[in-house]
């Protein structure tokens, strides 16, 4: 691991200033960043520990929703009585991810910002446009069973690994940040992640030093809220395909997918097809999909997972 | 600063251009430890290499196996995925603090009684994890197999299996690990 200097600021303004330094990176739970630092895929010269900023509360908003602090641990978010009652999809997605140990450390903001688990991103002996821009993509001709089928590019077919983000996408979360100049802004999660295009190393719209301070959920949607995660073992594995579903009594709802794209994948137009069934919705969700021979199974798998959830929601 | 532990001596390497170091104080198994460490030292390496508490094991060193599981401020975490400098003021419990050979924790006794290990390498992590699992269920923290998110959670075999999935046993002693944890859960009821 490369050496780094360390500081733990006590105020947001100090953190934002420190985070703007050349080579600086924020650290919260560290469960993904430390892993990547050991492999020297991430090589920050300076770590800014944000655990002292008091961003660890879940508060009710005037609009009837919840504001989740950036540092709320995945365990605490999943277990919060308001989340379990009103945003069950979020609890179900959270507890489908990682292990109990990791969820105790992992934070809301860190979960959003975790890097892909593409094996070629992790293998520093192989080309990877995300890790080493311009070096090529070993996954395109390599083992791509786990990788993306939609929203990908010629430069990168990596997926975003988060379960939590799939639920937040379906629930229309907004991501609150503070920029290095101290200006706050709110970014709808649908505009937060970037498709890889020619620059897969740029994953979000965050600017240099911009710090996530919280995530806001709108008022509860109600309805049945279900999450299905298909994976190679029953627990503690990344998704091949995951489906988050909200189905309300009037037949309207939300669908978001994980494990298929460089971001939690949602196509709002597909939700108008919910009454027509899973096949019609998936046709729109996977419009323009470019699966490889090895991961083309993800399309029928997602459709069947959605069909199963729709049947469960209506029963 | 006084430490209750005798730190393993090593060269300080404090020459110019040396990697940045920080001072950290924390409590381990109820005893205070203070020292100056390289910022890159993980909590696991602090415990094993600096302090000599070798009960916590290094399996994968990437948070995938759970052999390094310790309890920090009452919550189980992977000690390998945590920088020691970030644990200023924390209270850490390792397997050495869970029980001693002459005063076993009920979980330790149950692992012996049910033969919940073969080589034993994963066992300290399994036991630290299991202690926290029973508390998490009692506190109502839901899991992937919890069907009703608002009802109290029963300590079923299914719940224990799911919650212990972050602790891998290469020997495959899972059936006996489950029996040991179930017995202690049963006794707690």
GROMACS .gro file of C-alpha atoms in nm:
model
  504
    1UNK     CA    1   0.000   0.000   0.000
    2UNK     CA    2   0.119   0.352  -0.077
    3UNK     CA    3   0.184   0.574   0.222
    4UNK     CA    4  -0.072   0.844   0.298
    5UNK     CA    5  -0.122   1.125   0.543
    6UNK     CA    6  -0.438   1.129   0.753
    7UNK     CA    7  -0.667   1.385   0.909
    8UNK     CA    8  -1.008   1.382   1.074
    9UNK     CA    9  -1.177   1.722   1.040
   10UNK     CA   10  -1.456   1.823   1.275
   11UNK     CA   11  -1.656   2.049   1.045
   12UNK     CA   12  -1.797   2.023   0.694
   13UNK     CA   13  -1.611   2.334   0.582
   14UNK     CA   14  -1.279   2.188   0.698
   15UNK     CA   15  -1.358   1.857   0.530
   16UNK     CA   16  -1.452   2.020   0.201
   17UNK     CA   17  -1.131   2.223   0.201
   18UNK     CA   18  -0.921   1.915   0.286
   19UNK     CA   19  -1.098   1.703   0.026
   20UNK     CA   20  -1.007   1.950  -0.247
   21UNK     CA   21  -0.634   1.894  -0.189
   22UNK     CA   22  -0.437   1.723  -0.465
   23UNK     CA   23  -0.441   1.347  -0.409
   24UNK     CA   24  -0.695   1.365  -0.124
   25UNK     CA   25  -0.978   1.119  -0.081
   26UNK     CA   26  -1.259   1.094   0.171
   27UNK     CA   27  -1.286   0.782   0.383
   28UNK     CA   28  -1.593   0.675   0.582
   29UNK     CA   29  -1.645   0.300   0.641
   30UNK     CA   30  -1.348   0.220   0.419
   31UNK     CA   31  -1.465  -0.132   0.335
   32UNK     CA   32  -1.417  -0.079  -0.038
   33UNK     CA   33  -1.148   0.191  -0.037
   34UNK     CA   34  -0.906   0.006   0.194
   35UNK     CA   35  -0.945  -0.308  -0.015
   36UNK     CA   36  -0.856  -0.111  -0.328
   37UNK     CA   37  -0.567   0.067  -0.152
   38UNK     CA   38  -0.414  -0.269  -0.058
   39UNK     CA   39  -0.415  -0.357  -0.428
   40UNK     CA   40  -0.286  -0.008  -0.519
   41UNK     CA   41  -0.584   0.044  -0.746
   42UNK     CA   42  -0.666   0.343  -0.529
   43UNK     CA   43  -0.356   0.540  -0.427
   44UNK     CA   44  -0.463   0.847  -0.229
   45UNK     CA   45  -0.180   1.056  -0.086
   46UNK     CA   46  -0.407   1.198   0.183
   47UNK     CA   47  -0.711   1.054   0.357
   48UNK     CA   48  -0.981   1.278   0.501
   49UNK     CA   49  -1.176   1.081   0.761
   50UNK     CA   50  -1.534   1.212   0.755
   51UNK     CA   51  -1.654   1.011   1.056
   52UNK     CA   52  -1.633   1.316   1.283
   53UNK     CA   53  -1.882   1.527   1.088
   54UNK     CA   54  -2.200   1.416   1.267
   55UNK     CA   55  -2.370   1.305   0.944
   56UNK     CA   56  -2.507   0.992   1.109
   57UNK     CA   57  -2.870   1.077   1.173
   58UNK     CA   58  -3.197   0.987   1.000
   59UNK     CA   59  -3.447   1.272   1.023
   60UNK     CA   60  -3.800   1.325   0.899
   61UNK     CA   61  -3.839   1.595   0.634
   62UNK     CA   62  -4.113   1.857   0.606
   63UNK     CA   63  -4.226   1.684   0.285
   64UNK     CA   64  -4.304   1.365   0.479
   65UNK     CA   65  -3.990   1.183   0.372
   66UNK     CA   66  -3.661   1.100   0.538
   67UNK     CA   67  -3.320   1.260   0.526
   68UNK     CA   68  -3.050   0.998   0.572
   69UNK     CA   69  -2.710   1.128   0.681
   70UNK     CA   70  -2.418   1.026   0.459
   71UNK     CA   71  -2.257   0.833   0.745
   72UNK     CA   72  -2.558   0.628   0.852
   73UNK     CA   73  -2.431   0.270   0.850
   74UNK     CA   74  -2.605   0.020   0.625
   75UNK     CA   75  -2.711  -0.185   0.931
   76UNK     CA   76  -2.868   0.118   1.100
   77UNK     CA   77  -3.047   0.229   0.785
   78UNK     CA   78  -3.188  -0.119   0.725
   79UNK     CA   79  -3.301  -0.150   1.088
   80UNK     CA   80  -3.456   0.196   1.128
   81UNK     CA   81  -3.826   0.141   1.215
   82UNK     CA   82  -3.938   0.415   0.973
   83UNK     CA   83  -3.742   0.260   0.689
   84UNK     CA   84  -3.871  -0.090   0.765
   85UNK     CA   85  -4.230   0.036   0.773
   86UNK     CA   86  -4.236   0.293   0.492
   87UNK     CA   87  -3.943   0.204   0.264
   88UNK     CA   88  -3.930  -0.174   0.291
   89UNK     CA   89  -3.761  -0.196  -0.049
   90UNK     CA   90  -3.462  -0.010   0.093
   91UNK     CA   91  -3.432  -0.242   0.395
   92UNK     CA   92  -3.468  -0.550   0.173
   93UNK     CA   93  -3.203  -0.429  -0.071
   94UNK     CA   94  -2.961  -0.336   0.209
   95UNK     CA   95  -2.980  -0.671   0.385
   96UNK     CA   96  -2.931  -0.850   0.052
   97UNK     CA   97  -2.588  -0.686   0.023
   98UNK     CA   98  -2.249  -0.779   0.169
   99UNK     CA   99  -2.217  -0.942   0.515
  100UNK     CA  100  -2.323  -0.836   0.862
  101UNK     CA  101  -1.969  -0.725   0.940
  102UNK     CA  102  -1.946  -0.510   0.627
  103UNK     CA  103  -2.292  -0.357   0.673
  104UNK     CA  104  -2.189  -0.248   1.023
  105UNK     CA  105  -1.913  -0.031   0.872
  106UNK     CA  106  -2.040   0.058   0.525
  107UNK     CA  107  -2.209   0.397   0.499
  108UNK     CA  108  -2.489   0.536   0.286
  109UNK     CA  109  -2.259   0.763   0.086
  110UNK     CA  110  -1.982   0.506   0.059
  111UNK     CA  111  -2.224   0.245  -0.069
  112UNK     CA  112  -2.330   0.484  -0.348
  113UNK     CA  113  -1.967   0.548  -0.439
  114UNK     CA  114  -1.833   0.193  -0.427
  115UNK     CA  115  -1.637   0.080  -0.730
  116UNK     CA  116  -1.721  -0.204  -0.965
  117UNK     CA  117  -1.626  -0.563  -0.874
  118UNK     CA  118  -1.531  -0.643  -1.236
  119UNK     CA  119  -1.244  -0.892  -1.199
  120UNK     CA  120  -1.041  -0.707  -1.463
  121UNK     CA  121  -1.070  -0.380  -1.272
  122UNK     CA  122  -0.920  -0.565  -0.974
  123UNK     CA  123  -0.649  -0.747  -1.171
  124UNK     CA  124  -0.368  -0.496  -1.223
  125UNK     CA  125  -0.200  -0.728  -1.473
  126UNK     CA  126  -0.488  -0.684  -1.716
  127UNK     CA  127  -0.599  -0.389  -1.926
  128UNK     CA  128  -0.892  -0.192  -1.785
  129UNK     CA  129  -1.015   0.143  -1.913
  130UNK     CA  130  -1.171   0.226  -1.577
  131UNK     CA  131  -0.855   0.161  -1.376
  132UNK     CA  132  -0.602   0.268  -1.640
  133UNK     CA  133  -0.779   0.488  -1.897
  134UNK     CA  134  -0.686   0.399  -2.254
  135UNK     CA  135  -0.541   0.058  -2.170
  136UNK     CA  136  -0.837  -0.133  -2.317
  137UNK     CA  137  -1.106  -0.359  -2.177
  138UNK     CA  138  -1.010  -0.717  -2.099
  139UNK     CA  139  -1.368  -0.802  -2.010
  140UNK     CA  140  -1.506  -0.763  -2.364
  141UNK     CA  141  -1.322  -1.075  -2.482
  142UNK     CA  142  -1.280  -1.222  -2.134
  143UNK     CA  143  -1.501  -1.377  -1.869
  144UNK     CA  144  -1.807  -1.154  -1.869
  145UNK     CA  145  -2.071  -1.366  -1.700
  146UNK     CA  146  -2.108  -1.120  -1.409
  147UNK     CA  147  -2.086  -0.804  -1.618
  148UNK     CA  148  -2.317  -0.549  -1.771
  149UNK     CA  149  -2.569  -0.592  -2.051
  150UNK     CA  150  -2.718  -0.245  -2.087
  151UNK     CA  151  -2.586   0.110  -2.058
  152UNK     CA  152  -2.237  -0.023  -2.124
  153UNK     CA  153  -1.992   0.096  -2.390
  154UNK     CA  154  -1.713  -0.033  -2.613
  155UNK     CA  155  -1.473   0.090  -2.346
  156UNK     CA  156  -1.633  -0.072  -2.039
  157UNK     CA  157  -1.898  -0.329  -1.948
  158UNK     CA  158  -1.855  -0.309  -1.570
  159UNK     CA  159  -2.159  -0.302  -1.343
  160UNK     CA  160  -2.231  -0.092  -1.036
  161UNK     CA  161  -2.239  -0.347  -0.752
  162UNK     CA  162  -2.474  -0.179  -0.503
  163UNK     CA  163  -2.805  -0.326  -0.389
  164UNK     CA  164  -2.890  -0.019  -0.182
  165UNK     CA  165  -2.863   0.210  -0.485
  166UNK     CA  166  -3.118  -0.001  -0.675
  167UNK     CA  167  -3.374   0.068  -0.402
  168UNK     CA  168  -3.281   0.437  -0.383
  169UNK     CA  169  -3.323   0.466  -0.761
  170UNK     CA  170  -3.670   0.313  -0.748
  171UNK     CA  171  -3.762   0.537  -0.454
  172UNK     CA  172  -3.648   0.859  -0.632
  173UNK     CA  173  -3.381   0.950  -0.376
  174UNK     CA  174  -3.192   1.277  -0.403
  175UNK     CA  175  -2.824   1.297  -0.317
  176UNK     CA  176  -2.717   1.604  -0.122
  177UNK     CA  177  -2.361   1.725  -0.152
  178UNK     CA  178  -2.129   2.003  -0.052
  179UNK     CA  179  -1.881   2.124  -0.308
  180UNK     CA  180  -1.527   2.223  -0.231
  181UNK     CA  181  -1.632   2.591  -0.237
  182UNK     CA  182  -1.889   2.521   0.034
  183UNK     CA  183  -2.193   2.537  -0.196
  184UNK     CA  184  -2.456   2.268  -0.134
  185UNK     CA  185  -2.658   2.103  -0.408
  186UNK     CA  186  -2.909   1.820  -0.448
  187UNK     CA  187  -2.877   1.566  -0.730
  188UNK     CA  188  -3.158   1.327  -0.826
  189UNK     CA  189  -3.012   0.975  -0.818
  190UNK     CA  190  -3.122   0.931  -1.180
  191UNK     CA  191  -2.873   1.203  -1.276
  192UNK     CA  192  -2.598   1.101  -1.034
  193UNK     CA  193  -2.425   0.820  -1.224
  194UNK     CA  194  -2.269   0.861  -1.569
  195UNK     CA  195  -2.276   0.605  -1.846
  196UNK     CA  196  -1.917   0.497  -1.921
  197UNK     CA  197  -1.891   0.606  -2.286
  198UNK     CA  198  -1.524   0.671  -2.361
  199UNK     CA  199  -1.446   0.772  -2.001
  200UNK     CA  200  -1.543   0.484  -1.769
  201UNK     CA  201  -1.307   0.620  -1.504
  202UNK     CA  202  -1.558   0.902  -1.444
  203UNK     CA  203  -1.850   0.735  -1.268
  204UNK     CA  204  -2.058   1.014  -1.116
  205UNK     CA  205  -2.130   1.383  -1.166
  206UNK     CA  206  -1.946   1.475  -0.844
  207UNK     CA  207  -1.678   1.740  -0.882
  208UNK     CA  208  -1.331   1.725  -0.726
  209UNK     CA  209  -1.363   1.740  -0.348
  210UNK     CA  210  -1.744   1.736  -0.359
  211UNK     CA  211  -1.871   1.553  -0.050
  212UNK     CA  212  -2.199   1.364  -0.016
  213UNK     CA  213  -2.368   1.489   0.301
  214UNK     CA  214  -2.694   1.295   0.286
  215UNK     CA  215  -2.965   1.127   0.087
  216UNK     CA  216  -3.327   1.242   0.089
  217UNK     CA  217  -3.624   1.014   0.032
  218UNK     CA  218  -3.959   1.161  -0.077
  219UNK     CA  219  -4.278   1.071   0.110
  220UNK     CA  220  -4.349   0.696   0.118
  221UNK     CA  221  -4.498   0.536  -0.195
  222UNK     CA  222  -4.683   0.262  -0.009
  223UNK     CA  223  -4.775  -0.056  -0.197
  224UNK     CA  224  -4.590  -0.385  -0.198
  225UNK     CA  225  -4.212  -0.333  -0.189
  226UNK     CA  226  -4.003  -0.634  -0.286
  227UNK     CA  227  -3.644  -0.708  -0.382
  228UNK     CA  228  -3.517  -1.021  -0.551
  229UNK     CA  229  -3.146  -1.089  -0.585
  230UNK     CA  230  -3.027  -1.374  -0.807
  231UNK     CA  231  -2.669  -1.475  -0.731
  232UNK     CA  232  -2.432  -1.771  -0.741
  233UNK     CA  233  -2.472  -1.854  -0.371
  234UNK     CA  234  -2.759  -1.791  -0.133
  235UNK     CA  235  -2.585  -1.518   0.066
  236UNK     CA  236  -2.287  -1.285   0.056
  237UNK     CA  237  -2.238  -1.262  -0.319
  238UNK     CA  238  -2.286  -0.986  -0.574
  239UNK     CA  239  -2.596  -0.994  -0.790
  240UNK     CA  240  -2.610  -1.156  -1.129
  241UNK     CA  241  -2.941  -0.975  -1.153
  242UNK     CA  242  -3.144  -0.800  -0.888
  243UNK     CA  243  -3.490  -0.651  -0.921
  244UNK     CA  244  -3.648  -0.392  -0.695
  245UNK     CA  245  -4.024  -0.356  -0.731
  246UNK     CA  246  -4.282  -0.122  -0.584
  247UNK     CA  247  -4.638  -0.215  -0.682
  248UNK     CA  248  -4.918   0.005  -0.554
  249UNK     CA  249  -5.280  -0.091  -0.522
  250UNK     CA  250  -5.380   0.122  -0.822
  251UNK     CA  251  -5.146  -0.087  -1.037
  252UNK     CA  252  -4.878   0.179  -1.078
  253UNK     CA  253  -4.529   0.110  -0.957
  254UNK     CA  254  -4.154   0.131  -0.993
  255UNK     CA  255  -3.890  -0.109  -1.122
  256UNK     CA  256  -3.514  -0.081  -1.085
  257UNK     CA  257  -3.252  -0.341  -1.170
  258UNK     CA  258  -2.910  -0.421  -1.029
  259UNK     CA  259  -2.624  -0.628  -1.168
  260UNK     CA  260  -2.699  -0.537  -1.529
  261UNK     CA  261  -2.564  -0.186  -1.588
  262UNK     CA  262  -2.298   0.067  -1.479
  263UNK     CA  263  -2.560   0.219  -1.247
  264UNK     CA  264  -2.884   0.114  -1.081
  265UNK     CA  265  -3.098   0.069  -1.393
  266UNK     CA  266  -3.439   0.223  -1.427
  267UNK     CA  267  -3.640   0.312  -1.736
  268UNK     CA  268  -3.946   0.505  -1.623
  269UNK     CA  269  -4.138   0.425  -1.945
  270UNK     CA  270  -4.117   0.055  -1.861
  271UNK     CA  271  -4.326   0.117  -1.549
  272UNK     CA  272  -4.629   0.205  -1.766
  273UNK     CA  273  -4.609  -0.156  -1.890
  274UNK     CA  274  -4.642  -0.311  -1.542
  275UNK     CA  275  -5.003  -0.409  -1.614
  276UNK     CA  276  -4.890  -0.589  -1.929
  277UNK     CA  277  -4.649  -0.808  -1.736
  278UNK     CA  278  -4.279  -0.867  -1.699
  279UNK     CA  279  -4.200  -0.932  -2.065
  280UNK     CA  280  -4.339  -0.599  -2.181
  281UNK     CA  281  -4.159  -0.410  -1.905
  282UNK     CA  282  -3.828  -0.586  -1.969
  283UNK     CA  283  -3.848  -0.512  -2.340
  284UNK     CA  284  -3.829  -0.144  -2.251
  285UNK     CA  285  -3.579  -0.190  -1.967
  286UNK     CA  286  -3.341  -0.371  -2.200
  287UNK     CA  287  -3.392  -0.159  -2.512
  288UNK     CA  288  -3.050  -0.120  -2.672
  289UNK     CA  289  -2.897  -0.394  -2.454
  290UNK     CA  290  -2.568  -0.537  -2.580
  291UNK     CA  291  -2.506  -0.854  -2.379
  292UNK     CA  292  -2.207  -1.077  -2.442
  293UNK     CA  293  -2.252  -1.443  -2.524
  294UNK     CA  294  -2.169  -1.522  -2.159
  295UNK     CA  295  -2.413  -1.284  -1.992
  296UNK     CA  296  -2.709  -1.287  -2.232
  297UNK     CA  297  -2.882  -1.507  -1.972
  298UNK     CA  298  -2.931  -1.195  -1.761
  299UNK     CA  299  -3.215  -1.072  -1.982
  300UNK     CA  300  -3.447  -1.373  -1.934
  301UNK     CA  301  -3.330  -1.402  -1.571
  302UNK     CA  302  -3.439  -1.043  -1.501
  303UNK     CA  303  -3.770  -1.098  -1.676
  304UNK     CA  304  -3.843  -1.412  -1.471
  305UNK     CA  305  -3.736  -1.243  -1.148
  306UNK     CA  306  -3.969  -0.952  -1.224
  307UNK     CA  307  -4.253  -1.191  -1.312
  308UNK     CA  308  -4.203  -1.371  -0.980
  309UNK     CA  309  -4.206  -1.044  -0.786
  310UNK     CA  310  -4.519  -0.923  -0.967
  311UNK     CA  311  -4.694  -1.248  -0.880
  312UNK     CA  312  -4.582  -1.216  -0.518
  313UNK     CA  313  -4.691  -0.852  -0.499
  314UNK     CA  314  -5.037  -0.935  -0.636
  315UNK     CA  315  -5.092  -1.237  -0.414
  316UNK     CA  316   0.106   0.787   2.718
  317UNK     CA  317   0.066   0.474   2.934
  318UNK     CA  318  -0.026   0.145   2.772
  319UNK     CA  319  -0.147  -0.165   2.954
  320UNK     CA  320   0.014  -0.377   2.682
  321UNK     CA  321   0.380  -0.425   2.614
  322UNK     CA  322   0.427  -0.331   2.250
  323UNK     CA  323   0.644  -0.559   2.039
  324UNK     CA  324   0.966  -0.357   1.984
  325UNK     CA  325   1.049  -0.255   1.628
  326UNK     CA  326   1.252   0.004   1.449
  327UNK     CA  327   1.072   0.332   1.428
  328UNK     CA  328   1.217   0.433   1.090
  329UNK     CA  329   1.157   0.798   1.166
  330UNK     CA  330   1.399   0.928   0.905
  331UNK     CA  331   1.301   1.206   0.663
  332UNK     CA  332   1.058   1.084   0.401
  333UNK     CA  333   0.937   0.804   0.627
  334UNK     CA  334   0.572   0.707   0.580
  335UNK     CA  335   0.334   0.925   0.784
  336UNK     CA  336   0.253   0.795   1.132
  337UNK     CA  337  -0.015   0.889   1.380
  338UNK     CA  338  -0.073   0.854   1.750
  339UNK     CA  339  -0.369   0.642   1.850
  340UNK     CA  340  -0.520   0.534   2.182
  341UNK     CA  341  -0.785   0.269   2.216
  342UNK     CA  342  -0.913   0.007   2.457
  343UNK     CA  343  -0.862  -0.359   2.375
  344UNK     CA  344  -1.037  -0.619   2.588
  345UNK     CA  345  -1.074  -0.360   2.862
  346UNK     CA  346  -0.708  -0.255   2.866
  347UNK     CA  347  -0.573   0.072   2.726
  348UNK     CA  348  -0.323   0.079   2.442
  349UNK     CA  349  -0.150   0.387   2.304
  350UNK     CA  350   0.117   0.416   2.042
  351UNK     CA  351   0.239   0.578   1.725
  352UNK     CA  352   0.175   0.372   1.414
  353UNK     CA  353   0.212   0.391   1.038
  354UNK     CA  354  -0.119   0.517   0.898
  355UNK     CA  355  -0.139   0.207   0.679
  356UNK     CA  356  -0.157  -0.036   0.971
  357UNK     CA  357  -0.496  -0.206   0.981
  358UNK     CA  358  -0.673  -0.278   1.307
  359UNK     CA  359  -0.596  -0.645   1.241
  360UNK     CA  360  -0.222  -0.584   1.201
  361UNK     CA  361  -0.220  -0.360   1.509
  362UNK     CA  362  -0.374  -0.641   1.714
  363UNK     CA  363  -0.154  -0.917   1.576
  364UNK     CA  364   0.178  -0.754   1.489
  365UNK     CA  365   0.206  -0.459   1.730
  366UNK     CA  366   0.027  -0.593   2.036
  367UNK     CA  367   0.073  -0.967   1.992
  368UNK     CA  368  -0.294  -1.062   2.020
  369UNK     CA  369  -0.284  -1.331   1.754
  370UNK     CA  370  -0.628  -1.478   1.820
  371UNK     CA  371  -0.782  -1.269   1.541
  372UNK     CA  372  -0.673  -1.431   1.216
  373UNK     CA  373  -0.571  -1.299   0.875
  374UNK     CA  374  -0.738  -1.512   0.613
  375UNK     CA  375  -0.802  -1.317   0.293
  376UNK     CA  376  -0.713  -0.966   0.423
  377UNK     CA  377  -0.989  -0.833   0.193
  378UNK     CA  378  -1.309  -0.864   0.399
  379UNK     CA  379  -1.423  -1.178   0.222
  380UNK     CA  380  -1.359  -1.451   0.481
  381UNK     CA  381  -1.443  -1.307   0.825
  382UNK     CA  382  -1.149  -1.470   1.007
  383UNK     CA  383  -1.048  -1.125   1.138
  384UNK     CA  384  -1.391  -1.044   1.284
  385UNK     CA  385  -1.366  -0.844   1.607
  386UNK     CA  386  -1.622  -0.642   1.800
  387UNK     CA  387  -1.574  -0.264   1.798
  388UNK     CA  388  -1.799  -0.058   2.026
  389UNK     CA  389  -2.037  -0.354   2.041
  390UNK     CA  390  -2.052  -0.420   1.666
  391UNK     CA  391  -1.876  -0.690   1.465
  392UNK     CA  392  -1.647  -0.566   1.188
  393UNK     CA  393  -1.371  -0.699   0.964
  394UNK     CA  394  -1.052  -0.580   1.136
  395UNK     CA  395  -0.861  -0.618   0.807
  396UNK     CA  396  -1.072  -0.348   0.639
  397UNK     CA  397  -1.016  -0.081   0.899
  398UNK     CA  398  -0.721   0.149   0.955
  399UNK     CA  399  -0.608   0.147   1.318
  400UNK     CA  400  -0.569   0.527   1.316
  401UNK     CA  401  -0.944   0.551   1.264
  402UNK     CA  402  -1.012   0.373   1.595
  403UNK     CA  403  -0.906   0.651   1.832
  404UNK     CA  404  -1.102   0.606   2.157
  405UNK     CA  405  -1.277   0.288   2.043
  406UNK     CA  406  -1.337  -0.022   2.257
  407UNK     CA  407  -1.228  -0.340   2.079
  408UNK     CA  408  -1.310  -0.694   2.188
  409UNK     CA  409  -1.110  -0.980   2.036
  410UNK     CA  410  -1.145  -1.352   2.098
  411UNK     CA  411  -0.893  -1.310   2.385
  412UNK     CA  412  -1.146  -1.079   2.552
  413UNK     CA  413  -1.447  -1.302   2.487
  414UNK     CA  414  -1.328  -1.572   2.727
  415UNK     CA  415  -1.021  -1.749   2.862
  416UNK     CA  416  -0.937  -2.122   2.868
  417UNK     CA  417  -1.035  -2.134   3.236
  418UNK     CA  418  -1.343  -1.918   3.189
  419UNK     CA  419  -1.498  -1.996   2.852
  420UNK     CA  420  -1.774  -1.785   2.705
  421UNK     CA  421  -2.088  -1.997   2.650
  422UNK     CA  422  -2.026  -1.978   2.275
  423UNK     CA  423  -1.669  -2.102   2.314
  424UNK     CA  424  -1.791  -2.391   2.529
  425UNK     CA  425  -2.062  -2.471   2.274
  426UNK     CA  426  -1.809  -2.474   1.988
  427UNK     CA  427  -1.603  -2.726   2.187
  428UNK     CA  428  -1.908  -2.936   2.278
  429UNK     CA  429  -2.036  -2.947   1.920
  430UNK     CA  430  -1.694  -2.978   1.753
  431UNK     CA  431  -1.763  -2.652   1.570
  432UNK     CA  432  -1.424  -2.640   1.402
  433UNK     CA  433  -1.164  -2.856   1.239
  434UNK     CA  434  -0.841  -2.663   1.181
  435UNK     CA  435  -0.969  -2.381   1.404
  436UNK     CA  436  -0.834  -2.095   1.193
  437UNK     CA  437  -1.173  -1.934   1.130
  438UNK     CA  438  -1.302  -2.005   1.482
  439UNK     CA  439  -1.209  -1.677   1.659
  440UNK     CA  440  -1.388  -1.485   1.384
  441UNK     CA  441  -1.682  -1.724   1.391
  442UNK     CA  442  -1.725  -1.682   1.767
  443UNK     CA  443  -1.688  -1.302   1.766
  444UNK     CA  444  -1.935  -1.287   1.480
  445UNK     CA  445  -2.180  -1.524   1.650
  446UNK     CA  446  -2.177  -1.318   1.971
  447UNK     CA  447  -2.279  -1.013   1.771
  448UNK     CA  448  -2.534  -1.207   1.564
  449UNK     CA  449  -2.729  -1.306   1.875
  450UNK     CA  450  -2.731  -0.943   1.989
  451UNK     CA  451  -2.837  -0.820   1.644
  452UNK     CA  452  -3.134  -1.057   1.641
  453UNK     CA  453  -3.232  -0.951   1.994
  454UNK     CA  454  -3.209  -0.586   1.886
  455UNK     CA  455  -3.444  -0.652   1.593
  456UNK     CA  456  -3.194  -0.589   1.313
  457UNK     CA  457  -3.352  -0.757   1.008
  458UNK     CA  458  -3.169  -0.991   0.771
  459UNK     CA  459  -3.216  -1.111   0.414
  460UNK     CA  460  -3.432  -1.401   0.535
  461UNK     CA  461  -3.651  -1.196   0.772
  462UNK     CA  462  -3.996  -1.206   0.613
  463UNK     CA  463  -4.192  -0.967   0.834
  464UNK     CA  464  -3.979  -0.656   0.876
  465UNK     CA  465  -4.188  -0.520   1.164
  466UNK     CA  466  -4.236  -0.828   1.384
  467UNK     CA  467  -3.985  -0.952   1.646
  468UNK     CA  468  -3.724  -1.183   1.489
  469UNK     CA  469  -3.697  -1.547   1.593
  470UNK     CA  470  -3.349  -1.700   1.625
  471UNK     CA  471  -3.405  -1.973   1.368
  472UNK     CA  472  -3.141  -2.184   1.195
  473UNK     CA  473  -3.223  -1.997   0.874
  474UNK     CA  474  -3.154  -1.660   1.043
  475UNK     CA  475  -2.826  -1.781   1.193
  476UNK     CA  476  -2.704  -1.926   0.862
  477UNK     CA  477  -2.779  -1.606   0.673
  478UNK     CA  478  -2.623  -1.379   0.936
  479UNK     CA  479  -2.307  -1.593   0.959
  480UNK     CA  480  -2.247  -1.589   0.582
  481UNK     CA  481  -1.961  -1.341   0.620
  482UNK     CA  482  -1.758  -1.606   0.805
  483UNK     CA  483  -1.617  -1.871   0.575
  484UNK     CA  484  -1.500  -2.211   0.710
  485UNK     CA  485  -1.263  -2.373   0.465
  486UNK     CA  486  -1.294  -2.707   0.649
  487UNK     CA  487  -1.671  -2.696   0.614
  488UNK     CA  488  -1.766  -2.726   0.982
  489UNK     CA  489  -2.082  -2.527   0.918
  490UNK     CA  490  -2.329  -2.784   1.049
  491UNK     CA  491  -2.154  -2.798   1.386
  492UNK     CA  492  -2.102  -2.420   1.399
  493UNK     CA  493  -2.477  -2.382   1.348
  494UNK     CA  494  -2.546  -2.638   1.624
  495UNK     CA  495  -2.317  -2.453   1.866
  496UNK     CA  496  -2.472  -2.112   1.801
  497UNK     CA  497  -2.825  -2.256   1.810
  498UNK     CA  498  -2.760  -2.412   2.149
  499UNK     CA  499  -2.645  -2.081   2.297
  500UNK     CA  500  -2.939  -1.899   2.138
  501UNK     CA  501  -3.170  -2.162   2.284
  502UNK     CA  502  -3.015  -2.117   2.630
  503UNK     CA  503  -3.058  -1.740   2.610
  504UNK     CA  504  -3.432  -1.772   2.559
   0.00000   0.00000   0.00000
